[in-house]
């Protein structure tokens, strides 16, 4: 029995992918479980680096905010070059410092601090999203490999049956229809196996990409899709949503920062005087040189520019942040309730499927194999039982992966993506 010929282009593509992903797997690399893989992604991925630098920029923008204005030191020389006072000179040294008595500096420092904390909250949320993506990618790799393993086992069983049928056909104990039927089934599984191989390569490529450019070969990934994943209570998730979600906390902090900036700008009507003091030196280096002092006070009159524009922009930023916070909170609560129902429903469905379908399909295959060996069942009975068991196992993998996706989505929506780390793994 021969498989359908593979086109040169397809062979080249598959060969290139294999070389890219497995070319250096000969180098000994420690196997990674889900926790270790997620930690590697958070530490080395480019997305994580971008999020860190964005948070660093947010912290840097708060440096120096609310600091007292710098003093100034001035020197001025005046000298006559004609007239009755020719040759006389005057040197004036002056120091000045503005006096910010309105209290706006403390409010500006508060606004900057809140904005820096908002940047940290956004960084936390970005890491949560990256953890969520890494967890789902890890599960996708395991699921793709599991599907490929199921198809390989089924194909091996069909090929064994095909050899037995060929032997019986040569002995005149089986018709050509039986051989063609088993070959058709094997070809169908072989085609599905090719698709599963491509899916596995794609999932592994995504897993490798998340590890960053410093990793050229995907380390071995180990684990099981059949794992217990603890989830917090639904009521607790809803109650702690605003506190746990980094994006919600960032918007709340931005609104608080904008309010502090608005209050600081609202004090623009309070004059900020400047105090000046210095010394005056007359005819330095000449007979009769003298000295004196200079003092003064400058008082700006904020009749026209009272920082109205800054106050209006800060108020608009505050209202925008509040509106975004309200919209995001409403969306998060709605989606979280839906996610809770999805996780509960998928868990129940998977449990029932394993007992009502998967176990019966495996039992049916064993009974069909026994009956066929005893001569009381036809080939089609055995083929149908093999197909039913194969499809049941593939569906179980699909349902398990779907449940993992729902669980990770739920924990991300709740702001607790670290809860996706499995507590234990059981078959």
CSV table of N, CA and C in Angstrom, one decimal, residues 163-271:
chain,number,residue,atom,x,y,z
A,163,UNK,N,-1.9,-5.5,6.4
A,163,UNK,CA,-1.0,-6.6,6.1
A,163,UNK,C,-1.7,-7.9,6.4
A,164,UNK,N,-2.5,-8.0,7.4
A,164,UNK,CA,-3.3,-9.2,7.7
A,164,UNK,C,-4.3,-9.5,6.6
A,165,UNK,N,-4.9,-8.4,6.1
A,165,UNK,CA,-5.9,-8.6,5.0
A,165,UNK,C,-5.2,-9.1,3.7
A,166,UNK,N,-4.0,-8.5,3.4
A,166,UNK,CA,-3.2,-8.9,2.2
A,166,UNK,C,-2.9,-10.4,2.3
A,167,UNK,N,-2.5,-10.8,3.5
A,167,UNK,CA,-2.1,-12.2,3.7
A,167,UNK,C,-3.3,-13.1,3.4
A,168,UNK,N,-4.5,-12.7,4.0
A,168,UNK,CA,-5.7,-13.5,3.8
A,168,UNK,C,-6.1,-13.5,2.3
A,169,UNK,N,-5.9,-12.3,1.7
A,169,UNK,CA,-6.3,-12.2,0.2
A,169,UNK,C,-5.5,-13.2,-0.6
A,170,UNK,N,-4.2,-13.2,-0.3
A,170,UNK,CA,-3.3,-14.2,-1.1
A,170,UNK,C,-3.7,-15.6,-0.8
A,171,UNK,N,-4.2,-15.9,0.4
A,171,UNK,CA,-4.7,-17.2,0.7
A,171,UNK,C,-6.1,-17.5,0.2
A,172,UNK,N,-6.7,-16.5,-0.5
A,172,UNK,CA,-8.1,-16.7,-1.0
A,172,UNK,C,-9.1,-16.6,0.1
A,173,UNK,N,-8.8,-16.1,1.2
A,173,UNK,CA,-9.8,-16.0,2.3
A,173,UNK,C,-10.4,-14.6,2.4
A,174,UNK,N,-10.0,-13.7,1.6
A,174,UNK,CA,-10.6,-12.3,1.7
A,174,UNK,C,-10.7,-11.8,0.3
A,175,UNK,N,-11.7,-10.9,0.1
A,175,UNK,CA,-11.9,-10.3,-1.2
A,175,UNK,C,-11.1,-9.0,-1.4
A,176,UNK,N,-10.9,-8.6,-2.6
A,176,UNK,CA,-10.2,-7.3,-2.9
A,176,UNK,C,-10.8,-6.1,-2.3
A,177,UNK,N,-12.1,-6.2,-2.1
A,177,UNK,CA,-12.9,-5.1,-1.4
A,177,UNK,C,-12.3,-4.8,0.0
A,178,UNK,N,-12.0,-5.8,0.7
A,178,UNK,CA,-11.5,-5.6,2.1
A,178,UNK,C,-10.2,-4.9,2.1
A,179,UNK,N,-9.3,-5.3,1.1
A,179,UNK,CA,-8.0,-4.6,1.1
A,179,UNK,C,-8.2,-3.1,0.7
A,180,UNK,N,-9.0,-2.9,-0.3
A,180,UNK,CA,-9.2,-1.5,-0.8
A,180,UNK,C,-9.9,-0.6,0.3
A,181,UNK,N,-10.8,-1.2,1.1
A,181,UNK,CA,-11.4,-0.5,2.1
A,181,UNK,C,-10.5,-0.1,3.2
A,182,UNK,N,-9.6,-1.0,3.6
A,182,UNK,CA,-8.6,-0.7,4.7
A,182,UNK,C,-7.6,0.3,4.2
A,183,UNK,N,-7.2,0.2,2.9
A,183,UNK,CA,-6.2,1.1,2.3
A,183,UNK,C,-6.8,2.5,2.2
A,184,UNK,N,-8.1,2.6,1.9
A,184,UNK,CA,-8.8,3.9,1.9
A,184,UNK,C,-8.8,4.5,3.3
A,185,UNK,N,-9.1,3.7,4.3
A,185,UNK,CA,-9.1,4.3,5.6
A,185,UNK,C,-7.7,4.7,6.1
A,186,UNK,N,-6.7,3.9,5.7
A,186,UNK,CA,-5.4,4.3,6.1
A,186,UNK,C,-4.9,5.6,5.3
A,187,UNK,N,-5.3,5.7,4.1
A,187,UNK,CA,-5.0,6.9,3.3
A,187,UNK,C,-5.6,8.1,4.0
A,188,UNK,N,-6.9,8.0,4.4
A,188,UNK,CA,-7.5,9.1,5.1
A,188,UNK,C,-6.8,9.5,6.3
A,189,UNK,N,-6.4,8.5,7.1
A,189,UNK,CA,-5.7,8.8,8.4
A,189,UNK,C,-4.3,9.4,8.1
A,190,UNK,N,-3.7,8.9,7.0
A,190,UNK,CA,-2.4,9.5,6.6
A,190,UNK,C,-2.5,10.9,6.2
A,191,UNK,N,-3.6,11.3,5.5
A,191,UNK,CA,-3.8,12.7,5.1
A,191,UNK,C,-4.0,13.5,6.4
A,192,UNK,N,-4.8,13.0,7.3
A,192,UNK,CA,-5.1,13.8,8.5
A,192,UNK,C,-3.8,13.9,9.3
A,193,UNK,N,-2.9,12.9,9.3
A,193,UNK,CA,-1.6,13.0,10.0
A,193,UNK,C,-0.7,14.1,9.4
A,194,UNK,N,-0.8,14.2,8.1
A,194,UNK,CA,0.0,15.3,7.4
A,194,UNK,C,-0.5,16.7,8.0
A,195,UNK,N,-1.8,16.9,8.0
A,195,UNK,CA,-2.4,18.1,8.5
A,195,UNK,C,-2.0,18.3,10.0
A,196,UNK,N,-2.0,17.2,10.8
A,196,UNK,CA,-1.7,17.4,12.2
A,196,UNK,C,-0.2,17.7,12.3
A,197,UNK,N,0.7,17.2,11.4
A,197,UNK,CA,2.1,17.6,11.5
A,197,UNK,C,2.3,19.1,11.2
A,198,UNK,N,1.5,19.6,10.2
A,198,UNK,CA,1.6,21.0,9.9
A,198,UNK,C,1.2,21.9,11.1
A,199,UNK,N,0.1,21.4,11.7
A,199,UNK,CA,-0.5,22.1,12.9
A,199,UNK,C,0.6,22.1,14.0
A,200,UNK,N,1.2,21.0,14.2
A,200,UNK,CA,2.2,20.9,15.3
A,200,UNK,C,3.4,21.8,15.0
A,201,UNK,N,3.8,21.8,13.7
A,201,UNK,CA,4.9,22.7,13.4
A,201,UNK,C,4.6,24.2,13.6
A,202,UNK,N,3.3,24.5,13.3
A,202,UNK,CA,2.9,25.9,13.4
A,202,UNK,C,2.8,26.3,14.9
A,203,UNK,N,2.3,25.4,15.8
A,203,UNK,CA,2.2,25.6,17.2
A,203,UNK,C,3.6,25.7,17.8
A,204,UNK,N,4.6,24.9,17.4
A,204,UNK,CA,5.9,24.9,17.9
A,204,UNK,C,6.6,26.2,17.4
A,205,UNK,N,6.4,26.6,16.2
A,205,UNK,CA,7.0,27.9,15.7
A,205,UNK,C,6.5,29.1,16.6
A,206,UNK,N,5.2,29.1,16.9
A,206,UNK,CA,4.7,30.2,17.8
A,206,UNK,C,5.3,30.1,19.2
A,207,UNK,N,5.5,28.9,19.7
A,207,UNK,CA,6.1,28.7,21.0
A,207,UNK,C,7.6,29.2,20.9
A,208,UNK,N,8.3,28.9,19.9
A,208,UNK,CA,9.7,29.3,19.7
A,208,UNK,C,9.7,30.8,19.6
A,209,UNK,N,8.8,31.5,18.8
A,209,UNK,CA,8.8,32.9,18.7
A,209,UNK,C,8.7,33.6,20.0
A,210,UNK,N,7.8,33.1,20.9
A,210,UNK,CA,7.6,33.8,22.1
A,210,UNK,C,8.9,33.8,23.0
A,211,UNK,N,9.8,32.9,22.8
A,211,UNK,CA,11.0,32.8,23.6
A,211,UNK,C,12.0,33.8,23.2
A,212,UNK,N,11.8,34.6,22.1
A,212,UNK,CA,12.7,35.6,21.8
A,212,UNK,C,13.8,35.2,20.8
A,213,UNK,N,14.5,36.2,20.2
A,213,UNK,CA,15.5,35.9,19.2
A,213,UNK,C,16.7,35.1,19.8
A,214,UNK,N,16.9,35.1,21.1
A,214,UNK,CA,18.1,34.5,21.7
A,214,UNK,C,17.9,32.9,21.7
A,215,UNK,N,16.8,32.4,21.4
A,215,UNK,CA,16.5,31.0,21.4
A,215,UNK,C,16.3,30.5,19.9
A,216,UNK,N,17.2,29.6,19.4
A,216,UNK,CA,17.1,29.2,18.0
A,216,UNK,C,16.4,27.9,17.9
A,217,UNK,N,16.2,27.1,18.9
A,217,UNK,CA,15.6,25.8,18.9
A,217,UNK,C,14.6,25.7,20.0
A,218,UNK,N,13.5,25.2,19.8
A,218,UNK,CA,12.5,25.0,20.9
A,218,UNK,C,12.9,23.9,21.8
A,219,UNK,N,13.1,24.3,23.1
A,219,UNK,CA,13.4,23.2,24.1
A,219,UNK,C,12.3,22.2,24.2
A,220,UNK,N,12.6,21.0,24.6
A,220,UNK,CA,11.5,20.0,24.8
A,220,UNK,C,10.5,20.5,25.8
A,221,UNK,N,9.2,20.4,25.4
A,221,UNK,CA,8.1,20.8,26.3
A,221,UNK,C,7.5,19.5,26.9
A,222,UNK,N,7.3,19.5,28.1
A,222,UNK,CA,6.7,18.3,28.8
A,222,UNK,C,5.5,18.7,29.6
A,223,UNK,N,4.5,17.8,29.7
A,223,UNK,CA,3.3,18.1,30.5
A,223,UNK,C,2.2,17.3,29.9
A,224,UNK,N,1.0,17.5,30.5
A,224,UNK,CA,-0.2,16.8,30.1
A,224,UNK,C,-1.3,17.7,30.0
A,225,UNK,N,-2.2,17.5,29.0
A,225,UNK,CA,-3.4,18.3,28.9
A,225,UNK,C,-4.3,18.0,30.0
A,226,UNK,N,-4.3,16.8,30.5
A,226,UNK,CA,-5.2,16.4,31.6
A,226,UNK,C,-4.6,16.8,32.9
A,227,UNK,N,-4.8,18.1,33.3
A,227,UNK,CA,-4.3,18.6,34.5
A,227,UNK,C,-5.3,19.4,35.3
A,228,UNK,N,-5.1,19.4,36.6
A,228,UNK,CA,-6.0,20.1,37.4
A,228,UNK,C,-5.6,21.6,37.5
A,229,UNK,N,-6.5,22.5,37.2
A,229,UNK,CA,-6.2,23.9,37.2
A,229,UNK,C,-7.1,24.6,38.2
A,230,UNK,N,-6.6,25.0,39.4
A,230,UNK,CA,-7.4,25.6,40.4
A,230,UNK,C,-7.9,27.0,40.0
A,231,UNK,N,-9.2,27.3,40.2
A,231,UNK,CA,-9.8,28.6,39.8
A,231,UNK,C,-10.4,29.2,41.1
A,232,UNK,N,-10.2,30.5,41.3
A,232,UNK,CA,-10.9,31.1,42.4
A,232,UNK,C,-12.4,31.1,42.3
A,233,UNK,N,-13.0,31.4,43.4
A,233,UNK,CA,-14.5,31.5,43.4
A,233,UNK,C,-15.0,32.6,42.5
A,234,UNK,N,-16.1,32.4,41.8
A,234,UNK,CA,-16.6,33.4,40.9
A,234,UNK,C,-17.0,34.7,41.6
A,235,UNK,N,-17.6,34.6,42.7
A,235,UNK,CA,-18.0,35.8,43.5
A,235,UNK,C,-16.8,36.6,43.9
A,236,UNK,N,-15.7,35.9,44.3
A,236,UNK,CA,-14.5,36.6,44.7
A,236,UNK,C,-13.9,37.3,43.5
A,237,UNK,N,-13.9,36.7,42.3
A,237,UNK,CA,-13.3,37.3,41.1
A,237,UNK,C,-14.1,38.6,40.8
A,238,UNK,N,-15.4,38.6,40.8
A,238,UNK,CA,-16.1,39.8,40.5
A,238,UNK,C,-15.9,40.9,41.6
A,239,UNK,N,-15.8,40.5,42.8
A,239,UNK,CA,-15.6,41.5,43.9
A,239,UNK,C,-14.2,42.1,43.8
A,240,UNK,N,-13.2,41.4,43.4
A,240,UNK,CA,-11.8,41.9,43.4
A,240,UNK,C,-11.4,42.3,42.0
A,241,UNK,N,-12.3,42.5,41.1
A,241,UNK,CA,-12.0,42.8,39.7
A,241,UNK,C,-11.2,44.1,39.5
A,242,UNK,N,-11.7,45.1,40.1
A,242,UNK,CA,-11.1,46.4,40.0
A,242,UNK,C,-9.7,46.5,40.6
A,243,UNK,N,-9.5,45.7,41.7
A,243,UNK,CA,-8.2,45.7,42.3
A,243,UNK,C,-7.2,44.8,41.5
A,244,UNK,N,-7.7,43.7,40.9
A,244,UNK,CA,-6.8,42.8,40.3
A,244,UNK,C,-6.4,43.2,38.9
A,245,UNK,N,-7.3,43.8,38.1
A,245,UNK,CA,-7.0,44.1,36.7
A,245,UNK,C,-6.1,45.3,36.6
A,246,UNK,N,-4.9,45.1,36.0
A,246,UNK,CA,-4.0,46.2,35.9
A,246,UNK,C,-4.5,47.3,35.0
A,247,UNK,N,-5.2,47.0,33.9
A,247,UNK,CA,-5.7,48.0,33.1
A,247,UNK,C,-6.7,48.9,33.7
A,248,UNK,N,-7.6,48.3,34.6
A,248,UNK,CA,-8.5,49.1,35.4
A,248,UNK,C,-7.9,50.0,36.4
A,249,UNK,N,-6.9,49.4,37.1
A,249,UNK,CA,-6.1,50.3,38.0
A,249,UNK,C,-5.4,51.4,37.4
A,250,UNK,N,-4.9,51.1,36.2
A,250,UNK,CA,-4.2,52.2,35.4
A,250,UNK,C,-5.1,53.4,35.1
A,251,UNK,N,-6.3,53.0,34.6
A,251,UNK,CA,-7.2,54.1,34.3
A,251,UNK,C,-7.7,54.9,35.5
A,252,UNK,N,-7.9,54.2,36.7
A,252,UNK,CA,-8.2,54.9,37.9
A,252,UNK,C,-7.1,55.8,38.3
A,253,UNK,N,-5.8,55.3,38.2
A,253,UNK,CA,-4.7,56.2,38.6
A,253,UNK,C,-4.5,57.4,37.7
A,254,UNK,N,-4.8,57.1,36.4
A,254,UNK,CA,-4.7,58.2,35.4
A,254,UNK,C,-5.7,59.3,35.7
A,255,UNK,N,-6.9,58.9,36.1
A,255,UNK,CA,-8.0,59.8,36.5
A,255,UNK,C,-7.6,60.6,37.7
A,256,UNK,N,-7.0,59.9,38.7
A,256,UNK,CA,-6.5,60.6,39.9
A,256,UNK,C,-5.4,61.6,39.6
A,257,UNK,N,-4.4,61.2,38.7
A,257,UNK,CA,-3.4,62.1,38.3
A,257,UNK,C,-3.9,63.3,37.6
A,258,UNK,N,-4.8,63.1,36.7
A,258,UNK,CA,-5.4,64.2,36.0
A,258,UNK,C,-6.1,65.2,36.9
A,259,UNK,N,-6.8,64.7,37.9
A,259,UNK,CA,-7.4,65.5,38.9
A,259,UNK,C,-6.4,66.3,39.7
A,260,UNK,N,-5.3,65.7,40.1
A,260,UNK,CA,-4.3,66.5,40.8
A,260,UNK,C,-3.7,67.5,39.9
A,261,UNK,N,-3.5,67.2,38.6
A,261,UNK,CA,-2.9,68.2,37.7
A,261,UNK,C,-3.9,69.3,37.5
A,262,UNK,N,-5.2,69.0,37.5
A,262,UNK,CA,-6.2,70.1,37.3
A,262,UNK,C,-6.2,71.0,38.5
A,263,UNK,N,-6.1,70.4,39.7
A,263,UNK,CA,-6.0,71.3,40.9
A,263,UNK,C,-4.8,72.1,40.9
A,264,UNK,N,-3.6,71.6,40.5
A,264,UNK,CA,-2.4,72.4,40.4
A,264,UNK,C,-2.6,73.5,39.4
A,265,UNK,N,-3.1,73.2,38.3
A,265,UNK,CA,-3.3,74.3,37.3
A,265,UNK,C,-4.3,75.3,37.8
A,266,UNK,N,-5.3,74.9,38.6
A,266,UNK,CA,-6.3,75.8,39.1
A,266,UNK,C,-5.7,76.8,40.1
A,267,UNK,N,-4.5,76.7,40.5
A,267,UNK,CA,-3.9,77.6,41.4
A,267,UNK,C,-3.0,78.6,40.7
A,268,UNK,N,-3.2,78.7,39.3
A,268,UNK,CA,-2.5,79.6,38.5
A,268,UNK,C,-2.8,81.1,38.8
A,269,UNK,N,-3.9,81.4,39.5
A,269,UNK,CA,-4.3,82.7,39.8
A,269,UNK,C,-3.4,83.3,41.0
A,270,UNK,N,-2.8,82.4,41.7
A,270,UNK,CA,-2.0,82.8,42.9
A,270,UNK,C,-0.6,83.3,42.4
A,271,UNK,N,-0.2,84.5,42.6
A,271,UNK,CA,1.1,85.0,42.1
A,271,UNK,C,2.2,84.3,42.8
